[in-house]
Coordinates of C-alpha atoms and ligand atoms in Angstrom, one line a residue:
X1 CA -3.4 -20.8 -23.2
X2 CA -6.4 -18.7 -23.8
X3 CA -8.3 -17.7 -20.2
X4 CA -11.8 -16.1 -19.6
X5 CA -12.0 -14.0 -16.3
X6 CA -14.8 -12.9 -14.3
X7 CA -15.0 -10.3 -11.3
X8 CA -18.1 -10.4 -9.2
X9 CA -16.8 -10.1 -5.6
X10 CA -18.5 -6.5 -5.2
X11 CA -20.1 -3.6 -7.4
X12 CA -18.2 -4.3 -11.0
X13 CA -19.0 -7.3 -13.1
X14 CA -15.7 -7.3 -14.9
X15 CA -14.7 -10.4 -18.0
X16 CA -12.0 -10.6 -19.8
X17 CA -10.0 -13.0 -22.1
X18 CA -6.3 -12.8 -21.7
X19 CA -4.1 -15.0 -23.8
X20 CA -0.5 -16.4 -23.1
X21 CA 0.8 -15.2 -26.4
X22 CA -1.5 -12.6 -27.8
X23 CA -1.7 -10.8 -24.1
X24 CA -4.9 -9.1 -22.8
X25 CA -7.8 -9.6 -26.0
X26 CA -10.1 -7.5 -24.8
X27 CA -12.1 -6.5 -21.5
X28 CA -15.7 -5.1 -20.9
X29 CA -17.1 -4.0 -17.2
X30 CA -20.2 -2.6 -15.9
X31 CA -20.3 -0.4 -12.6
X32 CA -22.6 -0.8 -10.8
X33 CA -22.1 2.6 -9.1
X34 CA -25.4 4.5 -9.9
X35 CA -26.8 1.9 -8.6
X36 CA -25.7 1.9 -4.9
X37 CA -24.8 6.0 -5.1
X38 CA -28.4 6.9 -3.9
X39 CA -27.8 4.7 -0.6
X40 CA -24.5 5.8 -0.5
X41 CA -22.8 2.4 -0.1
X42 CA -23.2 -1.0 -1.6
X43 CA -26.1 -2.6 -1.3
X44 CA -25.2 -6.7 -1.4
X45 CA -28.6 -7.5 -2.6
X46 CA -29.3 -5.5 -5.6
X47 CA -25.3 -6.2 -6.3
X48 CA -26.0 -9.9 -6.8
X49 CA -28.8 -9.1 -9.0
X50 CA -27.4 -6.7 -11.1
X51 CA -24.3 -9.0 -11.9
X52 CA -26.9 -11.9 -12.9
X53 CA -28.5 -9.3 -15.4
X54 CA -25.0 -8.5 -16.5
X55 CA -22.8 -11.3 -16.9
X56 CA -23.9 -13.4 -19.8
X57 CA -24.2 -10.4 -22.1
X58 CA -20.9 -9.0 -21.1
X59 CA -19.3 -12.9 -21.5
X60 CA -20.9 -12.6 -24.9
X61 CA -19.4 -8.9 -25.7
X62 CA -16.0 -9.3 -24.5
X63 CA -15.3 -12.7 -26.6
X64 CA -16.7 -11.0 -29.6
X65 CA -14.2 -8.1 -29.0
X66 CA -11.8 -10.9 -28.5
X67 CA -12.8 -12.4 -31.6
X68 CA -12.8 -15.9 -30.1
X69 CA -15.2 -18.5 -29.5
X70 CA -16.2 -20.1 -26.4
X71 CA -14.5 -22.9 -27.5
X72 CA -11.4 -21.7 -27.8
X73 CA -11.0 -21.0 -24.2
X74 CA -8.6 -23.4 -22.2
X75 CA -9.7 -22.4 -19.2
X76 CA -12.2 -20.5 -17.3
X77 CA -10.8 -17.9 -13.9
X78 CA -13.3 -16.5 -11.5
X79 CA -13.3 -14.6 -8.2
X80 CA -13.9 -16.7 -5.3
X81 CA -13.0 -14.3 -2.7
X82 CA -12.9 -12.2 -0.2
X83 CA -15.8 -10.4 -1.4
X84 CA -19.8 -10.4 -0.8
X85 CA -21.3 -14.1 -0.7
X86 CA -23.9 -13.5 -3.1
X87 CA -22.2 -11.4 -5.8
X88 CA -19.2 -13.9 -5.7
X89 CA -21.9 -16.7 -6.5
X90 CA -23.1 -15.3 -9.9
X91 CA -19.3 -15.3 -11.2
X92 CA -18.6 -18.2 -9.8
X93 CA -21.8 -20.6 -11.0
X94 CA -21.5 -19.1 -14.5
X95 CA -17.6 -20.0 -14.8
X96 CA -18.1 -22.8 -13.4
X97 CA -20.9 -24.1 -15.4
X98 CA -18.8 -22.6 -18.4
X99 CA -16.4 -24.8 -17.5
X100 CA -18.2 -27.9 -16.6
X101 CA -20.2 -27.3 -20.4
X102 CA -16.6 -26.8 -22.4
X103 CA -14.8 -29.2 -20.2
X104 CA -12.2 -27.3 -19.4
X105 CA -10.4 -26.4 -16.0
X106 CA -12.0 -24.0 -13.7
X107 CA -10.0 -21.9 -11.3
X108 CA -11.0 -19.6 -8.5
X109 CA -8.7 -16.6 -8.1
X110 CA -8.2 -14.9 -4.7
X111 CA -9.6 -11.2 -5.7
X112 CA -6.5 -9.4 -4.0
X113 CA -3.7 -11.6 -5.8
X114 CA -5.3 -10.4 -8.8
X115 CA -4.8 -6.9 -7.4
X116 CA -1.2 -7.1 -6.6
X117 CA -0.6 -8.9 -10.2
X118 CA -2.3 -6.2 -12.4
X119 CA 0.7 -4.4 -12.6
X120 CA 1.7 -7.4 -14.6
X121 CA -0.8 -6.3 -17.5
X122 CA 1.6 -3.3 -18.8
X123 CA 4.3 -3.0 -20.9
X124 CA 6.7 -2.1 -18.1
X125 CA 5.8 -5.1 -15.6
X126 CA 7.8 -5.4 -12.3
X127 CA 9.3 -8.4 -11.1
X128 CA 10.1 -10.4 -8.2
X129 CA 10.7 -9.7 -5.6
X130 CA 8.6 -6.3 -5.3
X131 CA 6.6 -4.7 -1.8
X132 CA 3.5 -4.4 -2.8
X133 CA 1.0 -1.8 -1.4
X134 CA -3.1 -3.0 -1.6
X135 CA -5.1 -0.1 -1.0
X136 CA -9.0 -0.9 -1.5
X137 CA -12.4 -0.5 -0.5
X138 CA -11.7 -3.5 1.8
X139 CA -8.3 -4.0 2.5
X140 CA -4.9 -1.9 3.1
X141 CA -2.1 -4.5 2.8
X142 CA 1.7 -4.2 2.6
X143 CA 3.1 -7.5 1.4
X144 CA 6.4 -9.4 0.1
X145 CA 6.0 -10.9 -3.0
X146 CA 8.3 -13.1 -4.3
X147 CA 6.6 -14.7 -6.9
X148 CA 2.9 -16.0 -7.9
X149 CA 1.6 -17.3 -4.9
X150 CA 4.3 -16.5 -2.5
X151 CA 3.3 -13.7 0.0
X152 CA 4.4 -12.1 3.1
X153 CA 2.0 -9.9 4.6
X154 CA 4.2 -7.2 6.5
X155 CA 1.4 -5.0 7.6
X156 CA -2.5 -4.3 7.3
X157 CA -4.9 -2.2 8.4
X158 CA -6.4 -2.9 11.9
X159 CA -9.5 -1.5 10.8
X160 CA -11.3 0.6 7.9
X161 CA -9.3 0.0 5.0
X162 CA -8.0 3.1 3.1
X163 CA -10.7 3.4 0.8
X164 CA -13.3 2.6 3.5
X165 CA -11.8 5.4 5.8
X166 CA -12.1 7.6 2.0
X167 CA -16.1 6.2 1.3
X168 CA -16.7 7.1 5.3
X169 CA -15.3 10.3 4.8
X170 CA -17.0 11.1 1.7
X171 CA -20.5 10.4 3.7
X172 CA -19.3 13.0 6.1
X173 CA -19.1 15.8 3.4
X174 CA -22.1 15.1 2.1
X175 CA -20.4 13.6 -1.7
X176 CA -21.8 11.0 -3.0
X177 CA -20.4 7.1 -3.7
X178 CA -17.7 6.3 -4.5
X179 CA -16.2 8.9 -1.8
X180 CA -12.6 8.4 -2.9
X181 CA -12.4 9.9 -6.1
X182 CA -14.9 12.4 -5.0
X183 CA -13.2 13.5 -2.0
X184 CA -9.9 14.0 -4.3
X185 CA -11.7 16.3 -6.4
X186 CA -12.8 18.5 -3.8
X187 CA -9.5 18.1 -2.1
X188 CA -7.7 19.5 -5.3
X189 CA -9.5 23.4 -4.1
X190 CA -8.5 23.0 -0.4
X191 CA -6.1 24.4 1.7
X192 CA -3.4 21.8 2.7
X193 CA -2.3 23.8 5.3
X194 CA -5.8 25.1 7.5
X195 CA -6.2 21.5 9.0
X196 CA -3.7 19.4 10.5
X197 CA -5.1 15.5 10.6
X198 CA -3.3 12.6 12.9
X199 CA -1.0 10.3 11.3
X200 CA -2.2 7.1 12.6
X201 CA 0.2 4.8 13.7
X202 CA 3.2 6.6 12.2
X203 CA 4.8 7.7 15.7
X204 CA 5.6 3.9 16.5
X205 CA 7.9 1.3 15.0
X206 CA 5.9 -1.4 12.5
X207 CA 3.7 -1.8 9.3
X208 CA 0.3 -1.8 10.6
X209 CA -2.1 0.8 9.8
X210 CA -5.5 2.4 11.3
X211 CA -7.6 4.8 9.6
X212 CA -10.8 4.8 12.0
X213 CA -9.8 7.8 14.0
X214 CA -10.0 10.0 10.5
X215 CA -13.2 10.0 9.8
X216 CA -13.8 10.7 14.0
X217 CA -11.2 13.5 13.1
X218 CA -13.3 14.5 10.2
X219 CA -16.5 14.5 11.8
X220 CA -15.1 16.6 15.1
X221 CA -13.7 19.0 13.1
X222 CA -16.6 19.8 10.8
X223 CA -18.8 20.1 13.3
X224 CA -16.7 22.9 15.0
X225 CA -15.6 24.6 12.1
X226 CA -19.1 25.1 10.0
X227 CA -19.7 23.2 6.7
X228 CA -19.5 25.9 4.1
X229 CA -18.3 25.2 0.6
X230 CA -14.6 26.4 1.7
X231 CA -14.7 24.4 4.4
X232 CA -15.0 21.0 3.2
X233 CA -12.9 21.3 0.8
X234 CA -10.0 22.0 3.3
X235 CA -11.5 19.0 5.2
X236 CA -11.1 17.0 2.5
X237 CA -7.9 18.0 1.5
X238 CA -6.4 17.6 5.0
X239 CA -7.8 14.1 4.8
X240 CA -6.5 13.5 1.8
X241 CA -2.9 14.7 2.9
X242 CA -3.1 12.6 6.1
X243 CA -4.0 9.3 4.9
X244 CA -1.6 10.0 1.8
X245 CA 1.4 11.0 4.5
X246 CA 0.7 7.8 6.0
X247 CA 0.7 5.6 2.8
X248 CA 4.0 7.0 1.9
X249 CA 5.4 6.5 5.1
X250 CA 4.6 3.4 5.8
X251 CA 6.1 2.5 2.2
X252 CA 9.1 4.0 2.8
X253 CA 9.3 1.9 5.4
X254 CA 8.8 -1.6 4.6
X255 CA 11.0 -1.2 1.2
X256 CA 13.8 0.0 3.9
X257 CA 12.9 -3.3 6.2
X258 CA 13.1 -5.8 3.4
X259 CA 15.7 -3.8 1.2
X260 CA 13.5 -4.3 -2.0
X261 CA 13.6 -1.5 -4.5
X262 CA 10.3 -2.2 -6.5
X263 CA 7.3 -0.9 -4.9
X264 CA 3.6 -1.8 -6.7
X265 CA 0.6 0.1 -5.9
X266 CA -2.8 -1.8 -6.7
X267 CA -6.9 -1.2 -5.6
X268 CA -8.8 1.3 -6.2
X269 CA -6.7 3.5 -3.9
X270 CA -4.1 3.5 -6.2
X271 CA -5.6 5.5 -8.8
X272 CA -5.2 9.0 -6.2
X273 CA -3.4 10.9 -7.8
X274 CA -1.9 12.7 -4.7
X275 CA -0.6 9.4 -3.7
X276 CA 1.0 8.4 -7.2
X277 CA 3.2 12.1 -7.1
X278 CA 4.3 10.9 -3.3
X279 CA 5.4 7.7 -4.3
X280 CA 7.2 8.8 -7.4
X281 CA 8.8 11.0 -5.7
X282 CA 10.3 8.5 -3.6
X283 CA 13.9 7.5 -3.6
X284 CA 16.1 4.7 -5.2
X285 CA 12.1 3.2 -5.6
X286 CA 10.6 2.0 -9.1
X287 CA 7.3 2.4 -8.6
X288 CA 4.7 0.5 -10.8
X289 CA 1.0 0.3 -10.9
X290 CA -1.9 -0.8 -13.1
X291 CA -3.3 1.6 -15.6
X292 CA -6.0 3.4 -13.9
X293 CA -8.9 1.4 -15.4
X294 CA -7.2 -1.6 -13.7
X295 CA -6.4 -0.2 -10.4
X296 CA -10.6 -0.4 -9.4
X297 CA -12.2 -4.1 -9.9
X298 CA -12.2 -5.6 -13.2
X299 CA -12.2 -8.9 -15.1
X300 CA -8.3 -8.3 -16.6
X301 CA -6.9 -8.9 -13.1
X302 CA -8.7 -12.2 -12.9
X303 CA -8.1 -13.5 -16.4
X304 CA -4.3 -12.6 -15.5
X305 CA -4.0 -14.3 -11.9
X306 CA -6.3 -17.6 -13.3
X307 CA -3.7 -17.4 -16.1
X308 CA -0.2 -16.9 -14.5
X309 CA -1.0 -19.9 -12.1
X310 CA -2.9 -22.7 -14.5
X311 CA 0.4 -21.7 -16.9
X312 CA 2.8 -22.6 -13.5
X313 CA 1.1 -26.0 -13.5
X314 CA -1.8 -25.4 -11.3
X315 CA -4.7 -27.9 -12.7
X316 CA -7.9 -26.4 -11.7
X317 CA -10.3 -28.0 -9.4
X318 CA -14.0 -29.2 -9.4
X319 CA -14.7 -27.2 -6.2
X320 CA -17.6 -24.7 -6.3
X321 CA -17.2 -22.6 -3.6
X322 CA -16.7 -19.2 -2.5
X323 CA -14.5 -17.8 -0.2
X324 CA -16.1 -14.3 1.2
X325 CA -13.6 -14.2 3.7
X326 CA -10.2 -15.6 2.8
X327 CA -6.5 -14.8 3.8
X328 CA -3.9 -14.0 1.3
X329 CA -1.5 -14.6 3.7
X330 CA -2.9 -18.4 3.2
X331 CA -2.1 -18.7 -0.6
X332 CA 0.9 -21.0 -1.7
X333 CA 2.8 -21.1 -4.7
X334 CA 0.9 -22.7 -7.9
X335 CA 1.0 -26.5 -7.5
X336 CA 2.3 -28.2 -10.5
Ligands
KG4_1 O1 -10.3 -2.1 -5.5 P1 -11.6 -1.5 -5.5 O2 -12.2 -1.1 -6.9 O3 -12.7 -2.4 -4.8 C1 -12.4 -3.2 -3.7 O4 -12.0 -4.3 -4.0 O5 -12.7 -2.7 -2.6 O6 -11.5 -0.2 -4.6 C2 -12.6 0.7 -4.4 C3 -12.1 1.8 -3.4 C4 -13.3 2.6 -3.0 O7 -13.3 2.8 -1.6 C5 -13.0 4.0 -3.7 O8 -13.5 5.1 -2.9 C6 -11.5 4.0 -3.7 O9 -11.2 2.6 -4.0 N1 -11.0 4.9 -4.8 C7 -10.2 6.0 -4.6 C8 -10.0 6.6 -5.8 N2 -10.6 5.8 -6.8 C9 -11.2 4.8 -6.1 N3 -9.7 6.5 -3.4 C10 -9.0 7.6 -3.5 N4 -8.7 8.2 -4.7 C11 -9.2 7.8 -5.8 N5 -8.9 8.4 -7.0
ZN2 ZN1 -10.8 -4.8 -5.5

């Protein structure tokens, strides 16, 4: 079974083709990062429009890399959620019309499923059950996986999301977008030791998280220590320590509740360095995560997901729809 996938939920348009025997053909993305950098944040109307300039070209690249024809897909995968409205639109009317032209099954993929299955891409794949840590722009999930489709969320965050709380923060030190791998460059000159951030949430039983009272942290502490060069650098890196502390904790934690061993690490998050040496570092755990390329948004993910459940026995559906705000915790196991 030969898939096409297509990411559209935020600033990437992502496609890929991924193919039950041959593997992942080929991928092609475009970031739209540039784009949104001057306003410092995403910007959900020029994001729709970019991904309708994109997305036929980038269908037509990737299944030339692929060296395959639209025909011989067997099915079309898109993102229908959580994401923005109208950027989840453009992937999911061009699939879908894909789809409706080859007549072939059209599925919409939940955008952090594909997440927590990218890990499945490389050579050494986990599997079931794992604890899988989601660490994005808009979420920060700790949840049992037991298969395609079978999820327990065992904590979340109660308000920013990890790399919201590293975007925020990045505002605050004047970087520019995306904050989180700006914020762990400057980080990499600080001094770990001249600030000392909360914890949040790490004092109390449970697998919750909260990240809101950093950047409040962040923003008191810059203003009474001056905002020279040296300075925000330590900032950053006592950031970077504190919401990485957390992350490992918190892992620690649910692998100990649910006495899994395998711990994957997917989002954009995931590709901190900082937090990769932690959770290496952590006992009696197999850690696993995406190559770095696929830890951010991108088509693989989706081809993957769309893949692993139409191959289960999941048919497809007719429904064009998104889904901008969608619970994983709602997802079931493919239907055959
Ligand atoms: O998964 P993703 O590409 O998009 C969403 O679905 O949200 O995640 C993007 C988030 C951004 O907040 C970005 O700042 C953060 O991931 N990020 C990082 C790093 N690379 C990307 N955060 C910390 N360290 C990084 N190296
Ligand atoms: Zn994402």
């Amino acid at each position: 079974m030969r898939v096409l996938g297509v990411e559209t939920s935020c600033d990437e348009t992502g496609v890929a083709v991924y193919d039950s025997e041959r593997g992942l053909m080929a991928h092609c993305l475009h970031s739209q990062s540039d784009t949104h950098a001057v306003y410092g944040g995403v910007v959900p109307e020029l994001a729709s429009r970019d991904h309708i300039r994109r997305i036929s070209p980038l269908i037509q690249e990737v299944l030339a890399r692929a060296g395959s024809d639209r025909h011989d897909l067997d099915a079309l995968a898109y993102t229908r959620g959580p994401g923005l409205a109208g950027a989840l639109l453009v992937g999911a009317s061009v699939a879908r019309s894909m789809a409706w032209a080859l007549q072939r099954p059209g599925l919409g993929v939940h955008h952090m499923e594909a997440h927590l299955l990218a890990p499945m891409l490389e050579e050494q794949a986990p599997s079931f059950p794992f604890v899988a840590l989601l660490v994005s722009g808009g979420h920060t999930m700790l949840v049992r996986v037991d298969g395609v489709g079978r999820y327990q969320v065992l904590g979340q965050s109660l308000d920013d999301a990890a790399g919201e709380a590293f975007d925020k923060t990045a505002k605050l030190l004047g970087l520019s977008y995306p904050g989180g791998p700006a914020v762990a460059s400057l980080a990499n000159t600080g001094d770990p030791q001249r600030f000392r951030f909360p914890r949040p949430m790490t004092d109390r039983p449970g697998l919750d998280f909260s990240f809101s009272g950093l950047k409040t942290f962040t923003a008191n502490t810059a203003q009474s220590a001056g905002e020279d060069e040296a300075t925000r650098a330590d900032l950053a890196r006592g950031f970077e320590e504190a919401m990485v502390d957390t992350l490992v904790t918190k892992c620690r934690r649910a692998l100990a509740e649910t006495g899994v061993s395998r711990l994957v690490v997917a989002g954009g998050v995931g590709a901190n360095a900082r937090l990769r040496e932690r959770l290496d570092a952590l006992d009696a755990t197999e850690v696993f995560y995406p190559r770095i390329d696929f830890c951010t948004d991108n088509g693989a993910m989706i081809a993957y997901a769309g893949h692993a459940r139409l191959s289960a026995g999941e048919s497809g559906d007719n429904d064009f729809n998104v889904t901008p705000r969608w619970d994983l915790a709602s997802l079931t196991a493919p239907a055959a």
